[in-house]
mmCIF file of C-alpha atoms and ligand atoms in Angstrom:
data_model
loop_
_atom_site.group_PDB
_atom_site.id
_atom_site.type_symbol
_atom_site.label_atom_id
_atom_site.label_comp_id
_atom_site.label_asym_id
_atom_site.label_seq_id
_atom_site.Cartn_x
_atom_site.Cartn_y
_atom_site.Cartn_z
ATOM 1 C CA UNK A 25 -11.174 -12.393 -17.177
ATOM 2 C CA UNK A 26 -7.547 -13.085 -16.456
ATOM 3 C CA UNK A 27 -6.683 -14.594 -12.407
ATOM 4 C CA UNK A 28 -3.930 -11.851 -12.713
ATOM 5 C CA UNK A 29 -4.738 -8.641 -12.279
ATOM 6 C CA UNK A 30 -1.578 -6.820 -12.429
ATOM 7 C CA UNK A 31 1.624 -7.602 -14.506
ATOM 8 C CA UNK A 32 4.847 -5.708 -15.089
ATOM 9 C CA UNK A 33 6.981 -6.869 -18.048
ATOM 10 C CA UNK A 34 10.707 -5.660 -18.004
ATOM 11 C CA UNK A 35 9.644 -2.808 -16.065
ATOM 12 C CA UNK A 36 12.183 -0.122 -15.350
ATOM 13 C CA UNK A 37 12.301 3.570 -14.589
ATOM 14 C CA UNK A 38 15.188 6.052 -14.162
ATOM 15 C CA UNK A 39 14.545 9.829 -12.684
ATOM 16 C CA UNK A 40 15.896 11.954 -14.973
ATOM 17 C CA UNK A 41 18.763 14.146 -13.741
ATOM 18 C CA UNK A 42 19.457 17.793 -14.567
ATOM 19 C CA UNK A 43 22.038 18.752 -16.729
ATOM 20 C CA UNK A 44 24.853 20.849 -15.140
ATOM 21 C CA UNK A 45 26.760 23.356 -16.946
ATOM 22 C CA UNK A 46 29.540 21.066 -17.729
ATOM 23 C CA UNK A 47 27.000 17.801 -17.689
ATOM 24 C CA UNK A 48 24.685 16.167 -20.181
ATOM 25 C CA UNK A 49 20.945 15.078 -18.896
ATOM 26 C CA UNK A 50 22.037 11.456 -17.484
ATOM 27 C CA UNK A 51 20.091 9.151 -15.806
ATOM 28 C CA UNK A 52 20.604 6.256 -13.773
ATOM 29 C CA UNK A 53 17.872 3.367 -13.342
ATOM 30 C CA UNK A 54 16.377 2.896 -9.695
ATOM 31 C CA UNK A 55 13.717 0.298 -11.220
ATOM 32 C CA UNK A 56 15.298 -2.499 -13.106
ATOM 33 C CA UNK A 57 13.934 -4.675 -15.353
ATOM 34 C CA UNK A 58 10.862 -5.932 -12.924
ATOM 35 C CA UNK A 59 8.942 -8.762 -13.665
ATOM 36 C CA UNK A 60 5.717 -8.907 -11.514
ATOM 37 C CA UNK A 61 2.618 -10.750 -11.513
ATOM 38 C CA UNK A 62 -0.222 -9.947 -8.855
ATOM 39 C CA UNK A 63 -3.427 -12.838 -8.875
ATOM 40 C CA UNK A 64 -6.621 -11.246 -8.127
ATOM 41 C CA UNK A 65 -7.361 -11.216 -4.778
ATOM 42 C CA UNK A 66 -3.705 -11.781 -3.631
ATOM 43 C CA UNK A 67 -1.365 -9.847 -1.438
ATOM 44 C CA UNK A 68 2.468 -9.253 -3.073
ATOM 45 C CA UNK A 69 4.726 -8.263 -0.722
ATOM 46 C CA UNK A 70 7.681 -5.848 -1.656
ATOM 47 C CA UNK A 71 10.269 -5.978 0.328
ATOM 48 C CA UNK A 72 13.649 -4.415 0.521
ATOM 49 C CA UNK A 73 15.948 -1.603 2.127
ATOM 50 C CA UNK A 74 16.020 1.607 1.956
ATOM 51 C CA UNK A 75 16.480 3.307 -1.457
ATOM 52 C CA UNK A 76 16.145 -0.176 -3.026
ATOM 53 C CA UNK A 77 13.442 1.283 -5.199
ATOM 54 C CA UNK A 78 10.233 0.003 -3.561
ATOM 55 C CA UNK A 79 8.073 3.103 -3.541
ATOM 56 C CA UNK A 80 9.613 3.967 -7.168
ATOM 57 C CA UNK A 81 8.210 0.855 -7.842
ATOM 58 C CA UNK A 82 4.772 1.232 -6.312
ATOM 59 C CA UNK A 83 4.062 4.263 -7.458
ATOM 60 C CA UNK A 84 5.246 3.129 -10.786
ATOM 61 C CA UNK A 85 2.376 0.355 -10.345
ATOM 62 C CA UNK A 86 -0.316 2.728 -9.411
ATOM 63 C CA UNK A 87 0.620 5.477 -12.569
ATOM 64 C CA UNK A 88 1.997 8.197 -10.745
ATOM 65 C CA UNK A 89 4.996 7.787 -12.477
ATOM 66 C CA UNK A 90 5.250 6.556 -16.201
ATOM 67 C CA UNK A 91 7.724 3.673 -16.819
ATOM 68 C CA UNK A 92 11.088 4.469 -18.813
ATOM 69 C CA UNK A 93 10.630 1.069 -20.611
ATOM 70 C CA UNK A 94 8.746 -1.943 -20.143
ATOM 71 C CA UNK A 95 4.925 -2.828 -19.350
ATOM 72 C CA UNK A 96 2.250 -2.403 -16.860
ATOM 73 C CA UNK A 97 -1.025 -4.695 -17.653
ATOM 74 C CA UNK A 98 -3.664 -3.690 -15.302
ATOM 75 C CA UNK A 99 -6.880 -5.898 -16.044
ATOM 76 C CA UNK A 100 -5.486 -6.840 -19.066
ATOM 77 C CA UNK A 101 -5.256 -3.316 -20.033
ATOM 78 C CA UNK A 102 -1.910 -1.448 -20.538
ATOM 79 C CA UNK A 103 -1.780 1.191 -18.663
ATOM 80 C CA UNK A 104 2.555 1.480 -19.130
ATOM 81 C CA UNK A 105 2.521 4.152 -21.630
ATOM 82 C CA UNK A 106 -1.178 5.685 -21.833
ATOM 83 C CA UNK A 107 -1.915 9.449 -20.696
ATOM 84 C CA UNK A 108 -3.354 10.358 -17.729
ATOM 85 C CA UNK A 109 -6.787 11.353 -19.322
ATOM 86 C CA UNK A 110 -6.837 7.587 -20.245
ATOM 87 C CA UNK A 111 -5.188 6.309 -17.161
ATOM 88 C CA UNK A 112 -8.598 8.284 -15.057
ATOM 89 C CA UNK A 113 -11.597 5.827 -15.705
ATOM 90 C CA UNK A 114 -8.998 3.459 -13.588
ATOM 91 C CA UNK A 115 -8.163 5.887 -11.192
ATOM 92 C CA UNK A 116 -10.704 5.211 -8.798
ATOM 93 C CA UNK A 117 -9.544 1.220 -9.050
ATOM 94 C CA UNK A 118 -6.456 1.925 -8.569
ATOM 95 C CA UNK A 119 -5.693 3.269 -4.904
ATOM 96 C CA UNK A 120 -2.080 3.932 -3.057
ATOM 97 C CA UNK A 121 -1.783 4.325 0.839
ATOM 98 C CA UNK A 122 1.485 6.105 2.110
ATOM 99 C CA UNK A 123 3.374 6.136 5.310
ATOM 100 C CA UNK A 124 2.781 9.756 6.008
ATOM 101 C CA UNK A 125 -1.012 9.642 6.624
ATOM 102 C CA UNK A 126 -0.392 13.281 6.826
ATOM 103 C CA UNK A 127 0.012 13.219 3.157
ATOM 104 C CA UNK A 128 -3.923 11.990 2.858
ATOM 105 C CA UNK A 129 -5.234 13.193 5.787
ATOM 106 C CA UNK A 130 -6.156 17.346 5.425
ATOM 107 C CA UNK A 131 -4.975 17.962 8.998
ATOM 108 C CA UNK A 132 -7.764 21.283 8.536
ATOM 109 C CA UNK A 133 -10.557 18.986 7.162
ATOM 110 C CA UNK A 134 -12.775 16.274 10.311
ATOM 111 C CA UNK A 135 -12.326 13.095 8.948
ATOM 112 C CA UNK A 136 -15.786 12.698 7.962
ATOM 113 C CA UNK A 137 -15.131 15.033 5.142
ATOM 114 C CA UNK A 138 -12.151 13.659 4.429
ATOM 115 C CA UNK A 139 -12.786 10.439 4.011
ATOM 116 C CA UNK A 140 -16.294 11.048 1.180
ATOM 117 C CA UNK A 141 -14.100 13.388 -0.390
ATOM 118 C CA UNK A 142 -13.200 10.675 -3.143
ATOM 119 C CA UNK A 143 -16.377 9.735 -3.545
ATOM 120 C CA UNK A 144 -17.885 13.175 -3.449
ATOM 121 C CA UNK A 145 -15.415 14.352 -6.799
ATOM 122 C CA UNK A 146 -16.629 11.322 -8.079
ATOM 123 C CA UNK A 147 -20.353 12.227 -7.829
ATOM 124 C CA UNK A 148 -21.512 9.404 -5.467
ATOM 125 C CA UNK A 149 -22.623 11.420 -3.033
ATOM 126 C CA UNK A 150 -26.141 12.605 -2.707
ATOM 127 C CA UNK A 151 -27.084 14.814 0.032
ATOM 128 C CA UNK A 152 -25.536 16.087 3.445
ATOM 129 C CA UNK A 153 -27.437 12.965 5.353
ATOM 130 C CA UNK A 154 -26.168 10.117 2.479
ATOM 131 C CA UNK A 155 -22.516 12.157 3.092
ATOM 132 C CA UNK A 156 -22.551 11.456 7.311
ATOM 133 C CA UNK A 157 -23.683 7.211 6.238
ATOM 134 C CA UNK A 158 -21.031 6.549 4.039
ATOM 135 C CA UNK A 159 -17.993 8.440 6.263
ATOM 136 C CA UNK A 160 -19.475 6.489 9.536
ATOM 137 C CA UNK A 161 -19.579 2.855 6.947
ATOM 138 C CA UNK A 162 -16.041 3.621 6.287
ATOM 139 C CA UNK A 163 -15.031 4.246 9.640
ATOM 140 C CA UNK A 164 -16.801 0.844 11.018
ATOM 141 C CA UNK A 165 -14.901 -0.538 8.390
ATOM 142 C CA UNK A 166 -11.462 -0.478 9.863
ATOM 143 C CA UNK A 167 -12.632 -0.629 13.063
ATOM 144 C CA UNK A 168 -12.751 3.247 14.446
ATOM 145 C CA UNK A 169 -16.102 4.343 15.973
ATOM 146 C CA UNK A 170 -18.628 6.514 14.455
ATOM 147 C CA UNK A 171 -17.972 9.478 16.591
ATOM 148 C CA UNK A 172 -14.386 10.195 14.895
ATOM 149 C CA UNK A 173 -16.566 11.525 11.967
ATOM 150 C CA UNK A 174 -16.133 15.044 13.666
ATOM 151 C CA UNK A 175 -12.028 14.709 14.742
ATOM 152 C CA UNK A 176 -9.527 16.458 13.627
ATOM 153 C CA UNK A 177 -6.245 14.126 12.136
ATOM 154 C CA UNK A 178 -3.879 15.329 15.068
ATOM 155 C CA UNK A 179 -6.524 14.242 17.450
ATOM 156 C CA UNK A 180 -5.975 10.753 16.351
ATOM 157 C CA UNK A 181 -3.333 8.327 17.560
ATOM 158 C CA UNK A 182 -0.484 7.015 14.564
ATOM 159 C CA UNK A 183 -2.543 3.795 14.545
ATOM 160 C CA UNK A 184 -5.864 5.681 14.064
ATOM 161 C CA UNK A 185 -4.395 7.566 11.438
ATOM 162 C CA UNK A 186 -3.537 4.889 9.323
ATOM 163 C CA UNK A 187 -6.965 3.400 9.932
ATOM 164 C CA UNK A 188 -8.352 6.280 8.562
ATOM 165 C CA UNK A 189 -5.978 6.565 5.795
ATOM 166 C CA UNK A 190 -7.260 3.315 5.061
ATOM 167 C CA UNK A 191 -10.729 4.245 5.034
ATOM 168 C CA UNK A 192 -9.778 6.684 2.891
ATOM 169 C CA UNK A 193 -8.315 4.432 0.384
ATOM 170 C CA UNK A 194 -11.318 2.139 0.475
ATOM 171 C CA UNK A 195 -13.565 4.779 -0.211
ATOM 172 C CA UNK A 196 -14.176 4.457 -3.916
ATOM 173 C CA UNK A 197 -14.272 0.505 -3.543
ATOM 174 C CA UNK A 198 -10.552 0.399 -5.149
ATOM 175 C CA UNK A 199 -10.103 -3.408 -6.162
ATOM 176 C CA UNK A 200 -5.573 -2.948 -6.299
ATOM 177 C CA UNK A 201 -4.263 -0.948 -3.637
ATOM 178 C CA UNK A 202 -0.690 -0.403 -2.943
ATOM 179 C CA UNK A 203 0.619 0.439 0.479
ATOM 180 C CA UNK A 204 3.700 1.999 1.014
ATOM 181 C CA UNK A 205 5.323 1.093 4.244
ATOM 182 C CA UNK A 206 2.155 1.570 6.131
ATOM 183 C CA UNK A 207 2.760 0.298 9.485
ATOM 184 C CA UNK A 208 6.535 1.198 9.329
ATOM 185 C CA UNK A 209 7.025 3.962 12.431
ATOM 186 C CA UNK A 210 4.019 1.998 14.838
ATOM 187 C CA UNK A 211 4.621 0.353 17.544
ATOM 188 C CA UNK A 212 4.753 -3.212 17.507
ATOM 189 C CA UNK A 213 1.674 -4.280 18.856
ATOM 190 C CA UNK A 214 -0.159 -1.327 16.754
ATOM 191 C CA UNK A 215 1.780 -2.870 13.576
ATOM 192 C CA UNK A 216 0.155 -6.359 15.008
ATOM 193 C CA UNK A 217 -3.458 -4.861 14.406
ATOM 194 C CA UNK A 218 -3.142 -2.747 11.513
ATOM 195 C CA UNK A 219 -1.430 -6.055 9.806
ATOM 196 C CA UNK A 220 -4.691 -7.799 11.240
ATOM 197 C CA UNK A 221 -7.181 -5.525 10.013
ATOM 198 C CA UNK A 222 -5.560 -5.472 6.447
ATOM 199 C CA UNK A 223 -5.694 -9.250 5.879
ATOM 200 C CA UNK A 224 -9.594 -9.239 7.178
ATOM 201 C CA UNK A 225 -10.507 -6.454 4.646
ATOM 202 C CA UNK A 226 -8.383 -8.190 1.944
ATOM 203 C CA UNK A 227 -10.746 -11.400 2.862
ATOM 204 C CA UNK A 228 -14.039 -9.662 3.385
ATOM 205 C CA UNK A 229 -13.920 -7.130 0.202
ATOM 206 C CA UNK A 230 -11.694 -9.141 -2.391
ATOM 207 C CA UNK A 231 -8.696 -6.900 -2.536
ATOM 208 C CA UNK A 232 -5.802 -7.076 -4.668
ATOM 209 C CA UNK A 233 -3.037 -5.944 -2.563
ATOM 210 C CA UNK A 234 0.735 -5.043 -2.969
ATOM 211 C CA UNK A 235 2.059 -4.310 0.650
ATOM 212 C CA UNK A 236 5.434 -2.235 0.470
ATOM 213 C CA UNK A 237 8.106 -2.772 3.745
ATOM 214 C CA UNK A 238 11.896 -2.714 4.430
ATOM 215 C CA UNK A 239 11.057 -5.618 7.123
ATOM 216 C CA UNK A 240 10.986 -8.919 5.930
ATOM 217 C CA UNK A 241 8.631 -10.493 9.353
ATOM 218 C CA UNK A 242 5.782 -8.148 8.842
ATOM 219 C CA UNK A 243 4.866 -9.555 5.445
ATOM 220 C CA UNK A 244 4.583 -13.085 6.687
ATOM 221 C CA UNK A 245 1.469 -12.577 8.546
ATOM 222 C CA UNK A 246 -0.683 -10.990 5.325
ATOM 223 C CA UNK A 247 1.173 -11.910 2.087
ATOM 224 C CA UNK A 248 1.050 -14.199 -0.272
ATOM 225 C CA UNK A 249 4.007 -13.989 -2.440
ATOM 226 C CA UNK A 250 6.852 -11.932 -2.064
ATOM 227 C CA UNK A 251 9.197 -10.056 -4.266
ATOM 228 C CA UNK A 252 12.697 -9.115 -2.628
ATOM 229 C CA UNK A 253 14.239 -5.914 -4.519
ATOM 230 C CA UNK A 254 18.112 -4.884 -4.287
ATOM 231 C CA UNK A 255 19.183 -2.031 -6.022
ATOM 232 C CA UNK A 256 16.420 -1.770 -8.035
ATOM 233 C CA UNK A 257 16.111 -5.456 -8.910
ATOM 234 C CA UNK A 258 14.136 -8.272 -8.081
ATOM 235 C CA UNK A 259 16.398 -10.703 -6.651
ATOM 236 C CA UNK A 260 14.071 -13.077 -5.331
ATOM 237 C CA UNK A 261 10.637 -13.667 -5.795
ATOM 238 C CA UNK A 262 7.899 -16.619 -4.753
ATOM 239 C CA UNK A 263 5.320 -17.679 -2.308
ATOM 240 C CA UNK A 264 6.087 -16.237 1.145
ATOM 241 C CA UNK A 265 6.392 -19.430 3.144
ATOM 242 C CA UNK A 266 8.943 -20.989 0.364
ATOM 243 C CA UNK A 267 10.862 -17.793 0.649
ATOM 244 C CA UNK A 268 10.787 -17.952 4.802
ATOM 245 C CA UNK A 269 11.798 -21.637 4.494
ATOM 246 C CA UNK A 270 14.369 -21.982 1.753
ATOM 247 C CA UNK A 271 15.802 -18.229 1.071
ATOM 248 C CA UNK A 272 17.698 -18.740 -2.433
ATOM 249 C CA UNK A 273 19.542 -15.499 -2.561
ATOM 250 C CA UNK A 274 22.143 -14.144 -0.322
ATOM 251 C CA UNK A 275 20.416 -11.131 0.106
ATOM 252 C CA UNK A 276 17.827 -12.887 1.161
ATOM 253 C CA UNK A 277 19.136 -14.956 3.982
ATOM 254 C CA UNK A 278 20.744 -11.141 4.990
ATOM 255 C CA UNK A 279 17.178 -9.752 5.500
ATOM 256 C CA UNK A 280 15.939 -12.863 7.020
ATOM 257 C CA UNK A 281 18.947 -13.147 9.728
ATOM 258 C CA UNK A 282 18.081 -9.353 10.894
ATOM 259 C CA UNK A 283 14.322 -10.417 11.562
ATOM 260 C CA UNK A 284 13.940 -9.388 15.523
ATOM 261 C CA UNK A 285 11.801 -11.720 17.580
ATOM 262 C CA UNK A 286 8.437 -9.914 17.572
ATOM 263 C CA UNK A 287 7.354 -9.473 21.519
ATOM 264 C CA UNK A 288 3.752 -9.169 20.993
ATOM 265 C CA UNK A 289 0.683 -11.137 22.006
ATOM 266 C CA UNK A 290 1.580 -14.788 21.304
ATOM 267 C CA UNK A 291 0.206 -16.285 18.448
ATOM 268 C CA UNK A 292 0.094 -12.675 15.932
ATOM 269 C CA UNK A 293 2.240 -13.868 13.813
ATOM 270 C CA UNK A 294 0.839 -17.418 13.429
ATOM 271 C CA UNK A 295 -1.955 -17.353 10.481
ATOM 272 C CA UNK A 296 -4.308 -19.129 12.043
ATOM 273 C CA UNK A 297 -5.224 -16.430 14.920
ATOM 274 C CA UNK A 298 -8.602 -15.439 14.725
ATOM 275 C CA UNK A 299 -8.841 -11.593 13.376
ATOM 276 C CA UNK A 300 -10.372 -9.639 16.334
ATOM 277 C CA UNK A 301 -12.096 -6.089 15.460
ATOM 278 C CA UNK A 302 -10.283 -3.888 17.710
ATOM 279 C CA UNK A 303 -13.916 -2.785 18.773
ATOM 280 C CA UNK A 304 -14.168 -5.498 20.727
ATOM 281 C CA UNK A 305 -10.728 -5.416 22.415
ATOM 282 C CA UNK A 306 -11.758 -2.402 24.031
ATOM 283 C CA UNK A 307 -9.599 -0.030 22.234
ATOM 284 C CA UNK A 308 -8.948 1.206 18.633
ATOM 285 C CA UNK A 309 -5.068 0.576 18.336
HETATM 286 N N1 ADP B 21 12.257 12.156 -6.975
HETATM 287 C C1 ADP B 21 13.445 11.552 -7.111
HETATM 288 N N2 ADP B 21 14.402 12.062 -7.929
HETATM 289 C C2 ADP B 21 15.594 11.450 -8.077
HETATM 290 N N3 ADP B 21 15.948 10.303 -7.446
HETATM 291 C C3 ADP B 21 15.034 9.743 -6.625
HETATM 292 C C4 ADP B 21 13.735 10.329 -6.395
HETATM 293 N N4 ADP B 21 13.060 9.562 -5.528
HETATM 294 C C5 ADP B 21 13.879 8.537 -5.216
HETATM 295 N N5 ADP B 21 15.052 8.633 -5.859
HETATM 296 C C6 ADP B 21 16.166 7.671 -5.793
HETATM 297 O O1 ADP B 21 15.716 6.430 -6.303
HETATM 298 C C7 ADP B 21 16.208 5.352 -5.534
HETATM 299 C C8 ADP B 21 15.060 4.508 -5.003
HETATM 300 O O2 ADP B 21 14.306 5.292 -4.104
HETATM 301 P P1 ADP B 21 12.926 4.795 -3.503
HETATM 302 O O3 ADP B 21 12.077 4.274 -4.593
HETATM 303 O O4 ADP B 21 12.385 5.899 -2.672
HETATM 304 O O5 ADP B 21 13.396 3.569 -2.581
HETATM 305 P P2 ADP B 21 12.744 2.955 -1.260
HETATM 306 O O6 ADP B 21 11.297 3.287 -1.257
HETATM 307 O O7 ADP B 21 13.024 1.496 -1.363
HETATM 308 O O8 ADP B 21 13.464 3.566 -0.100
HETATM 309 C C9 ADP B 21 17.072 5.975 -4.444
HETATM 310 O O9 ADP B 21 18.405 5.928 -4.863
HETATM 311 C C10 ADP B 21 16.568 7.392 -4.368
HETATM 312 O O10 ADP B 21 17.606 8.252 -3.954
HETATM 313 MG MG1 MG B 22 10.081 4.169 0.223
#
């Protein structure tokens, strides 16, 4: 068993774009050449701005789009190239969490049926009773109380919703997840906790994590490496606190000198503050 779990080799992708009537099928590379390698157990940050290529990338990572050239080793498995009827044994390893919790979240379905829904087309349900356990274990989880079982996804605040789209993810006990701007759109202080919960579940279930964002301070407090993309390339790329200390790119330094002051709690952003279940703060954020 290999300490990486996920490696990209040269990967690079290009959407393919439609042929006018007086234009040939062209196509124009948003993923370039990406060299990658995730430890198991780690947390890769990918950061960049917008239309840099980060959730080509990520969903490139995850399968949902097949690479134009170049290699995705998943396990020591590649999965660049294979079908999907061989990529779905993995499938349930293998989870992505999007911005747009609306995207995961049936705003018709209660969560509680939401959230077994994975594990029901999977089979690993057994019973109505067994069904009710395992939604109010996943809600615990990340922190939301039992009761939201029966809520609908608009009763829920943005925080809440991203909670449960976590849950969701977790579900089928997924050991790489890639999140795609997650906590982009939350309040600060909401950002704080969902950033908090992340690195305790990373800790407490051995997750293998690649955490997507477009701002450079909120993958200090949960990653371990990061990779900096620019126009489709990774222009830098190392462990976070080298990259926070001693930027060696331009672009870099760019991203770094537009970090606001965060004007949370004290202390959120410093590693060694204590993760608190938001149970016990009162209130789910
Ligand atoms: N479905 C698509 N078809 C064609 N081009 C796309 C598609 N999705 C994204 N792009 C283009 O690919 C580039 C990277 O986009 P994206 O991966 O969404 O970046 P990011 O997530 O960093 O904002 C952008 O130039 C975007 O316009
Ligand atoms: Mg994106």
């Amino acid at each position: 068993m290999s300490d990486v779990l996920l490696r990209t080799g040269s990967l690079s992708f290009a959407y393919p774009e439609r042929a006018g009537l007086f234009r040939r099928a062209a196509s124009r590379e948003v993923v370039k050449q990406v060299d990658l390698a995730v430890p198991r157990g780690s947390v890769l940050g990918l950061v960049g701005e917008s239309g840099s290529g980060k959730t080509t990338l990520g969903r490139l990572l995850v399968r949902l789009l097949k690479p134009t050239s170049g290699g995705i080793q998943f396990d020591g498995l590649e999965i660049g190239g294979i079908s999907e009827a061989e990529m779905r044994p993995l499938r349930a390893r293998i989870q992505m969490i999007f911005q747009d919790p609306q995207s995961s979240l049936n705003p018709r379905l209660r969560l509680g049926v939401t959230l077994t829904r994975p594990l029901k087309v999977y089979g690993r349900i057994k019973g109505r009773r067994d069904q009710r356990d395992r939604a109010a274990a996943l809600l615990d989880l990340v922190g939301l109380p039992t009761a939201f079982i029966d809520r609908y996804p608009h009763e829920l605040s943005g925080g809440q919703r991203q909670r449960a789209g976590i849950a969701r993810a977790l579900a089928l006990e997924p050991d790489f997840i890639v999140a795609d701007e997650i906590v982009s759109g939350l309040d600060v202080s909401t950002q704080a906790h969902i950033l908090l919960l992340l690195r305790e579940l990373r800790a407490r279930l051995g997750l293998t994590l690649v955490f997507i964002s477009h701002d450079l301070s909120v993958v200090r407090v949960l990653c371990d490496d990061v990779a900096i993309l620019h126009h489709g390339e990774v222009v830098e790329y190392g462990p976070v606190a080298r990259i926070f200390s001693a930027p060696r790119d331009d672009y870099t330094r760019q991203l770094l000198s537009a970090i606001p002051l965060p004007d949370v709690e004290p202390g959120w952003l410093d590693d060694s503050s204590p993760f608190v279940p938001p149970q016990q703060q009162g209130s789910a954020a």
